[in-house]
Structure formats: C-alpha cells, structure tokens
C-alpha cells in the first residue's frame, strides 16, 4: 500500500498523524510526505531555534529526520513560502495558485501510485488558514482523480473492497524502546526540489 500525507508545515506530519504513519510504515506501507512550506514563517522559539533567515533550513532538516524516523520513503517540499505570524499571533496561508497546487498533489499521487491520502482536517485542526488550504486543495486533487481511479482494472488496489486494502493493527505495541542513536544530520535540500528520498 502506498500512502501520501499532505501537510502544511514541518512538524504537522508528526503532530497530525505521526503514530499512524509509523504504524503504516511498520506494517509494510510505503509512506510519502508532501509539505506545502518549510515553516520559515513560524515561531523562532524561546530561546530562538534559529534566526528568521535560517528558520526554514532548520525546520526542513528537522522534518527530514522526523520523516525518516517515522519510516517514510520520500519527502517532497512543494516550494511555497510560509508567511510570518502576524500581530496578535495572526496566522496566514501562503500565496498560491490553487490549480497549480492541486496539480502538484495530483502529480505526487500519480508518481507514487498512492492508494490512500492523509491530510489536515476540514477545520485545519484549530482553524489555521494554511491547514485549511491544504485540506481543501488535497480534497480537490483527490476528487479530480476519482474518475481515473474508478476506471482501473479490477485487480488494481483502488477497486478492491476496503478489507483487501486494510493494514491489520499489530497485537503488540508498535514502538519499542531502543538505545539512543546519533541524530541524523542531513544536507538541506532546495525547497523547490520536488522529491528527496529518505534513507
């Protein structure tokens, strides 16, 4: 089974569905993640994690590590710029062309032969405009592909009854303690680079 998780910012994959992604990967699914932005407009932290100029690079590196730890096979940064949080913690969605963004999601679904898509909830979890945008655009992309998936040959996973596509839950804890490992220090990728395999 091929899974695509479409999210707005680095860390959304872990907060939104990290346990689910790790479980799916541990049960043999190929997990792919597409991220709208590099999170460069987010909070700097206290003390600051990085200066504003380098926050996107730091969050990108963190996400590469996180997706790898969750068992992901690839990570795609879609290349949109995360707006800086406004006065009174006002949140924004990035500037975008809806047709182009939906097309990028459609391309990822086709490229990885995706069977199931996970994304933000319709309310953006807590109303975050970028989360709502990703939900709406992902839904539009999946809807546009509905005809393509319903005309596949009978043995294609998309046409099988749901029980044939269900990954059975484990009968034990899916996480086991292990000795600490040294942190992975990836080389930052260009935010416009479409896909970076996770090794």
PDB file of C-alpha atoms in Angstrom:
ATOM      1  CA  UNK A   1       0.000   0.000   0.000  1.00  0.00           C
ATOM      2  CA  UNK A   2       1.262   3.480  -0.900  1.00  0.00           C
ATOM      3  CA  UNK A   3       0.343   6.329   1.457  1.00  0.00           C
ATOM      4  CA  UNK A   4       0.623  10.081   0.859  1.00  0.00           C
ATOM      5  CA  UNK A   5       0.493  12.508   3.775  1.00  0.00           C
ATOM      6  CA  UNK A   6      -0.058  16.115   2.625  1.00  0.00           C
ATOM      7  CA  UNK A   7       0.625  18.761   5.265  1.00  0.00           C
ATOM      8  CA  UNK A   8       1.299  22.497   5.541  1.00  0.00           C
ATOM      9  CA  UNK A   9       4.389  22.796   7.758  1.00  0.00           C
ATOM     10  CA  UNK A  10       7.270  20.737   9.120  1.00  0.00           C
ATOM     11  CA  UNK A  11       6.082  19.071  12.351  1.00  0.00           C
ATOM     12  CA  UNK A  12       2.461  18.780  11.146  1.00  0.00           C
ATOM     13  CA  UNK A  13       3.229  15.241   9.940  1.00  0.00           C
ATOM     14  CA  UNK A  14       4.279  14.222  13.447  1.00  0.00           C
ATOM     15  CA  UNK A  15       1.616  16.145  15.369  1.00  0.00           C
ATOM     16  CA  UNK A  16      -1.236  15.256  12.998  1.00  0.00           C
ATOM     17  CA  UNK A  17      -0.541  11.603  12.290  1.00  0.00           C
ATOM     18  CA  UNK A  18       2.982  10.578  13.281  1.00  0.00           C
ATOM     19  CA  UNK A  19       1.806   7.453  15.095  1.00  0.00           C
ATOM     20  CA  UNK A  20      -0.358   6.440  12.150  1.00  0.00           C
ATOM     21  CA  UNK A  21       2.468   6.963   9.653  1.00  0.00           C
ATOM     22  CA  UNK A  22       4.904   4.966  11.800  1.00  0.00           C
ATOM     23  CA  UNK A  23       2.371   2.159  12.209  1.00  0.00           C
ATOM     24  CA  UNK A  24       1.616   2.041   8.477  1.00  0.00           C
ATOM     25  CA  UNK A  25       5.327   2.013   7.606  1.00  0.00           C
ATOM     26  CA  UNK A  26       5.997  -0.742  10.156  1.00  0.00           C
ATOM     27  CA  UNK A  27       3.237  -2.814   8.542  1.00  0.00           C
ATOM     28  CA  UNK A  28       4.813  -2.522   5.083  1.00  0.00           C
ATOM     29  CA  UNK A  29       3.221   0.589   3.606  1.00  0.00           C
ATOM     30  CA  UNK A  30       5.336   2.946   1.519  1.00  0.00           C
ATOM     31  CA  UNK A  31       4.802   6.306   3.242  1.00  0.00           C
ATOM     32  CA  UNK A  32       5.371   9.502   1.260  1.00  0.00           C
ATOM     33  CA  UNK A  33       5.031  13.015   2.704  1.00  0.00           C
ATOM     34  CA  UNK A  34       4.392  16.257   0.812  1.00  0.00           C
ATOM     35  CA  UNK A  35       4.822  19.536   2.689  1.00  0.00           C
ATOM     36  CA  UNK A  36       3.469  22.872   1.443  1.00  0.00           C
ATOM     37  CA  UNK A  37       6.158  25.029   3.108  1.00  0.00           C
ATOM     38  CA  UNK A  38       9.431  24.805   5.010  1.00  0.00           C
ATOM     39  CA  UNK A  39       7.859  26.514   8.041  1.00  0.00           C
ATOM     40  CA  UNK A  40      10.041  29.582   7.665  1.00  0.00           C
ATOM     41  CA  UNK A  41       7.304  31.882   8.999  1.00  0.00           C
ATOM     42  CA  UNK A  42       6.811  30.004  12.267  1.00  0.00           C
ATOM     43  CA  UNK A  43       7.777  30.964  15.779  1.00  0.00           C
ATOM     44  CA  UNK A  44      11.501  31.264  16.439  1.00  0.00           C
ATOM     45  CA  UNK A  45      11.157  29.771  19.918  1.00  0.00           C
ATOM     46  CA  UNK A  46      12.418  30.867  23.312  1.00  0.00           C
ATOM     47  CA  UNK A  47      15.364  30.721  23.244  1.00  0.00           C
ATOM     48  CA  UNK A  48      15.371  31.119  19.455  1.00  0.00           C
ATOM     49  CA  UNK A  49      15.913  27.922  17.485  1.00  0.00           C
ATOM     50  CA  UNK A  50      17.381  29.981  14.631  1.00  0.00           C
ATOM     51  CA  UNK A  51      17.194  33.487  13.242  1.00  0.00           C
ATOM     52  CA  UNK A  52      14.375  34.281  10.802  1.00  0.00           C
ATOM     53  CA  UNK A  53      16.681  33.925   7.788  1.00  0.00           C
ATOM     54  CA  UNK A  54      17.653  30.335   8.686  1.00  0.00           C
ATOM     55  CA  UNK A  55      14.478  29.008  10.330  1.00  0.00           C
ATOM     56  CA  UNK A  56      13.258  27.324   7.130  1.00  0.00           C
ATOM     57  CA  UNK A  57      16.548  25.446   6.740  1.00  0.00           C
ATOM     58  CA  UNK A  58      16.467  24.253  10.347  1.00  0.00           C
ATOM     59  CA  UNK A  59      12.846  23.117  10.154  1.00  0.00           C
ATOM     60  CA  UNK A  60      13.495  21.392   6.817  1.00  0.00           C
ATOM     61  CA  UNK A  61      16.364  19.426   8.374  1.00  0.00           C
ATOM     62  CA  UNK A  62      14.180  18.515  11.359  1.00  0.00           C
ATOM     63  CA  UNK A  63      11.467  17.272   9.026  1.00  0.00           C
ATOM     64  CA  UNK A  64      13.867  15.139   7.001  1.00  0.00           C
ATOM     65  CA  UNK A  65      14.916  13.481  10.275  1.00  0.00           C
ATOM     66  CA  UNK A  66      11.320  13.119  11.520  1.00  0.00           C
ATOM     67  CA  UNK A  67      10.012  11.563   8.297  1.00  0.00           C
ATOM     68  CA  UNK A  68      12.953   9.158   8.305  1.00  0.00           C
ATOM     69  CA  UNK A  69      12.257   8.156  11.923  1.00  0.00           C
ATOM     70  CA  UNK A  70       8.578   7.608  11.052  1.00  0.00           C
ATOM     71  CA  UNK A  71       9.613   5.194   8.290  1.00  0.00           C
ATOM     72  CA  UNK A  72       8.863   7.489   5.355  1.00  0.00           C
ATOM     73  CA  UNK A  73      10.209   6.648   1.898  1.00  0.00           C
ATOM     74  CA  UNK A  74      10.165  10.175   0.464  1.00  0.00           C
ATOM     75  CA  UNK A  75       9.627  13.790   1.411  1.00  0.00           C
ATOM     76  CA  UNK A  76       8.518  16.447  -1.066  1.00  0.00           C
ATOM     77  CA  UNK A  77       8.676  20.170  -0.314  1.00  0.00           C
ATOM     78  CA  UNK A  78       6.182  21.886  -2.621  1.00  0.00           C
ATOM     79  CA  UNK A  79       8.098  25.189  -2.548  1.00  0.00           C
ATOM     80  CA  UNK A  80       5.596  27.640  -1.011  1.00  0.00           C
ATOM     81  CA  UNK A  81       6.769  30.299   1.458  1.00  0.00           C
ATOM     82  CA  UNK A  82       5.261  30.185   4.943  1.00  0.00           C
ATOM     83  CA  UNK A  83       4.092  33.700   5.929  1.00  0.00           C
ATOM     84  CA  UNK A  84       5.434  35.137   9.179  1.00  0.00           C
ATOM     85  CA  UNK A  85       2.987  35.078  12.094  1.00  0.00           C
ATOM     86  CA  UNK A  86       1.272  38.471  12.318  1.00  0.00           C
ATOM     87  CA  UNK A  87       0.398  40.763  15.209  1.00  0.00           C
ATOM     88  CA  UNK A  88      -1.582  39.078  17.986  1.00  0.00           C
ATOM     89  CA  UNK A  89      -0.398  35.679  16.647  1.00  0.00           C
ATOM     90  CA  UNK A  90      -2.470  36.058  13.482  1.00  0.00           C
ATOM     91  CA  UNK A  91      -1.916  33.101  11.105  1.00  0.00           C
ATOM     92  CA  UNK A  92      -1.918  33.122   7.309  1.00  0.00           C
ATOM     93  CA  UNK A  93      -1.878  30.744   4.338  1.00  0.00           C
ATOM     94  CA  UNK A  94       0.908  31.152   1.778  1.00  0.00           C
ATOM     95  CA  UNK A  95       0.342  32.865  -1.542  1.00  0.00           C
ATOM     96  CA  UNK A  96      -0.527  30.177  -4.073  1.00  0.00           C
ATOM     97  CA  UNK A  97      -2.223  29.324  -7.344  1.00  0.00           C
ATOM     98  CA  UNK A  98      -4.966  26.803  -6.409  1.00  0.00           C
ATOM     99  CA  UNK A  99      -4.805  24.996  -9.761  1.00  0.00           C
ATOM    100  CA  UNK A 100      -1.019  24.686  -9.624  1.00  0.00           C
ATOM    101  CA  UNK A 101      -1.045  23.443  -6.018  1.00  0.00           C
ATOM    102  CA  UNK A 102      -3.750  20.855  -6.765  1.00  0.00           C
ATOM    103  CA  UNK A 103      -1.695  19.792  -9.794  1.00  0.00           C
ATOM    104  CA  UNK A 104       1.373  19.229  -7.606  1.00  0.00           C
ATOM    105  CA  UNK A 105      -0.672  16.977  -5.316  1.00  0.00           C
ATOM    106  CA  UNK A 106      -2.151  15.104  -8.297  1.00  0.00           C
ATOM    107  CA  UNK A 107       1.382  14.582  -9.641  1.00  0.00           C
ATOM    108  CA  UNK A 108       2.550  13.146  -6.299  1.00  0.00           C
ATOM    109  CA  UNK A 109      -0.446  10.789  -6.192  1.00  0.00           C
ATOM    110  CA  UNK A 110       0.335   9.566  -9.699  1.00  0.00           C
ATOM    111  CA  UNK A 111       4.121   9.406  -9.241  1.00  0.00           C
ATOM    112  CA  UNK A 112       3.921   7.226  -6.131  1.00  0.00           C
ATOM    113  CA  UNK A 113       0.776   5.300  -7.218  1.00  0.00           C
ATOM    114  CA  UNK A 114      -0.943   6.351  -3.993  1.00  0.00           C
ATOM    115  CA  UNK A 115      -3.701   4.192  -2.508  1.00  0.00           C
ATOM    116  CA  UNK A 116      -4.639   6.399   0.472  1.00  0.00           C
ATOM    117  CA  UNK A 117      -4.154  10.075   1.323  1.00  0.00           C
ATOM    118  CA  UNK A 118      -3.928  11.622   4.800  1.00  0.00           C
ATOM    119  CA  UNK A 119      -4.177  15.387   5.316  1.00  0.00           C
ATOM    120  CA  UNK A 120      -5.396  18.109   7.651  1.00  0.00           C
ATOM    121  CA  UNK A 121      -9.000  18.141   8.848  1.00  0.00           C
ATOM    122  CA  UNK A 122     -11.566  20.425   7.247  1.00  0.00           C
ATOM    123  CA  UNK A 123     -11.299  22.869  10.169  1.00  0.00           C
ATOM    124  CA  UNK A 124      -7.491  22.980   9.986  1.00  0.00           C
ATOM    125  CA  UNK A 125      -7.367  21.401  13.475  1.00  0.00           C
ATOM    126  CA  UNK A 126      -7.590  24.818  15.177  1.00  0.00           C
ATOM    127  CA  UNK A 127      -8.518  27.000  12.216  1.00  0.00           C
ATOM    128  CA  UNK A 128      -5.000  27.524  10.813  1.00  0.00           C
ATOM    129  CA  UNK A 129      -5.550  29.001   7.318  1.00  0.00           C
ATOM    130  CA  UNK A 130      -2.634  27.027   5.803  1.00  0.00           C
ATOM    131  CA  UNK A 131      -4.036  23.761   7.196  1.00  0.00           C
ATOM    132  CA  UNK A 132      -7.495  24.576   5.785  1.00  0.00           C
ATOM    133  CA  UNK A 133      -5.896  25.408   2.412  1.00  0.00           C
ATOM    134  CA  UNK A 134      -4.050  22.078   2.325  1.00  0.00           C
ATOM    135  CA  UNK A 135      -7.229  20.185   3.269  1.00  0.00           C
ATOM    136  CA  UNK A 136      -9.308  21.906   0.568  1.00  0.00           C
ATOM    137  CA  UNK A 137      -6.662  21.560  -2.141  1.00  0.00           C
ATOM    138  CA  UNK A 138      -5.909  17.923  -1.309  1.00  0.00           C
ATOM    139  CA  UNK A 139      -9.625  17.144  -1.407  1.00  0.00           C
ATOM    140  CA  UNK A 140      -9.873  18.871  -4.813  1.00  0.00           C
ATOM    141  CA  UNK A 141      -6.900  16.861  -6.119  1.00  0.00           C
ATOM    142  CA  UNK A 142      -8.324  13.545  -4.914  1.00  0.00           C
ATOM    143  CA  UNK A 143     -11.747  14.423  -6.333  1.00  0.00           C
ATOM    144  CA  UNK A 144     -10.160  15.235  -9.710  1.00  0.00           C
ATOM    145  CA  UNK A 145      -8.535  11.786  -9.723  1.00  0.00           C
ATOM    146  CA  UNK A 146     -11.693   9.917  -8.708  1.00  0.00           C
ATOM    147  CA  UNK A 147     -12.634   9.098 -12.306  1.00  0.00           C
ATOM    148  CA  UNK A 148      -9.124   7.835 -13.059  1.00  0.00           C
ATOM    149  CA  UNK A 149      -9.126   5.559 -10.012  1.00  0.00           C
ATOM    150  CA  UNK A 150     -12.622   4.182 -10.602  1.00  0.00           C
ATOM    151  CA  UNK A 151     -11.732   3.087 -14.139  1.00  0.00           C
ATOM    152  CA  UNK A 152      -8.704   0.985 -13.141  1.00  0.00           C
ATOM    153  CA  UNK A 153      -8.598  -2.738 -13.945  1.00  0.00           C
ATOM    154  CA  UNK A 154     -10.407  -4.994 -11.417  1.00  0.00           C
ATOM    155  CA  UNK A 155      -7.178  -6.115  -9.705  1.00  0.00           C
ATOM    156  CA  UNK A 156      -5.991  -2.540  -9.013  1.00  0.00           C
ATOM    157  CA  UNK A 157      -5.944  -1.779  -5.244  1.00  0.00           C
ATOM    158  CA  UNK A 158      -8.225   1.236  -5.707  1.00  0.00           C
ATOM    159  CA  UNK A 159     -11.050  -1.014  -6.938  1.00  0.00           C
ATOM    160  CA  UNK A 160     -10.726  -3.704  -4.259  1.00  0.00           C
ATOM    161  CA  UNK A 161     -13.126  -3.851  -1.311  1.00  0.00           C
ATOM    162  CA  UNK A 162     -11.754  -1.951   1.701  1.00  0.00           C
ATOM    163  CA  UNK A 163     -10.973  -5.157   3.623  1.00  0.00           C
ATOM    164  CA  UNK A 164      -8.425  -6.063   0.932  1.00  0.00           C
ATOM    165  CA  UNK A 165      -6.613  -2.782   1.494  1.00  0.00           C
ATOM    166  CA  UNK A 166      -6.717  -2.661   5.281  1.00  0.00           C
ATOM    167  CA  UNK A 167      -3.447  -2.909   7.146  1.00  0.00           C
ATOM    168  CA  UNK A 168      -4.112  -5.011  10.211  1.00  0.00           C
ATOM    169  CA  UNK A 169      -3.204  -3.406  13.538  1.00  0.00           C
ATOM    170  CA  UNK A 170      -0.443  -5.114  15.485  1.00  0.00           C
ATOM    171  CA  UNK A 171      -1.302  -7.183  18.539  1.00  0.00           C
ATOM    172  CA  UNK A 172       1.552  -5.541  20.430  1.00  0.00           C
ATOM    173  CA  UNK A 173       2.932  -2.051  20.990  1.00  0.00           C
ATOM    174  CA  UNK A 174       4.158  -0.601  17.708  1.00  0.00           C
ATOM    175  CA  UNK A 175       7.034   1.268  19.370  1.00  0.00           C
ATOM    176  CA  UNK A 176       9.799  -0.497  21.234  1.00  0.00           C
ATOM    177  CA  UNK A 177      12.431   1.323  23.270  1.00  0.00           C
ATOM    178  CA  UNK A 178      15.852   1.338  21.729  1.00  0.00           C
ATOM    179  CA  UNK A 179      19.237   2.740  22.582  1.00  0.00           C
ATOM    180  CA  UNK A 180      19.626   6.396  21.635  1.00  0.00           C
ATOM    181  CA  UNK A 181      21.156   6.916  18.225  1.00  0.00           C
ATOM    182  CA  UNK A 182      23.145   9.838  16.978  1.00  0.00           C
ATOM    183  CA  UNK A 183      20.979  12.441  15.274  1.00  0.00           C
ATOM    184  CA  UNK A 184      20.809  12.315  11.514  1.00  0.00           C
ATOM    185  CA  UNK A 185      22.319  15.483  10.070  1.00  0.00           C
ATOM    186  CA  UNK A 186      21.006  15.726   6.515  1.00  0.00           C
ATOM    187  CA  UNK A 187      22.216  18.191   3.946  1.00  0.00           C
ATOM    188  CA  UNK A 188      19.450  20.731   3.365  1.00  0.00           C
ATOM    189  CA  UNK A 189      17.678  20.304   0.051  1.00  0.00           C
ATOM    190  CA  UNK A 190      16.438  23.135  -2.118  1.00  0.00           C
ATOM    191  CA  UNK A 191      12.829  23.956  -1.184  1.00  0.00           C
ATOM    192  CA  UNK A 192      11.881  23.775  -4.845  1.00  0.00           C
ATOM    193  CA  UNK A 193      13.353  20.301  -5.273  1.00  0.00           C
ATOM    194  CA  UNK A 194      10.320  18.092  -5.675  1.00  0.00           C
ATOM    195  CA  UNK A 195      11.304  14.836  -4.028  1.00  0.00           C
ATOM    196  CA  UNK A 196      14.016  13.776  -1.623  1.00  0.00           C
ATOM    197  CA  UNK A 197      14.213  10.056  -0.879  1.00  0.00           C
ATOM    198  CA  UNK A 198      14.508   9.196   2.780  1.00  0.00           C
ATOM    199  CA  UNK A 199      17.241   6.695   3.586  1.00  0.00           C
TER     200      UNK A 199
END
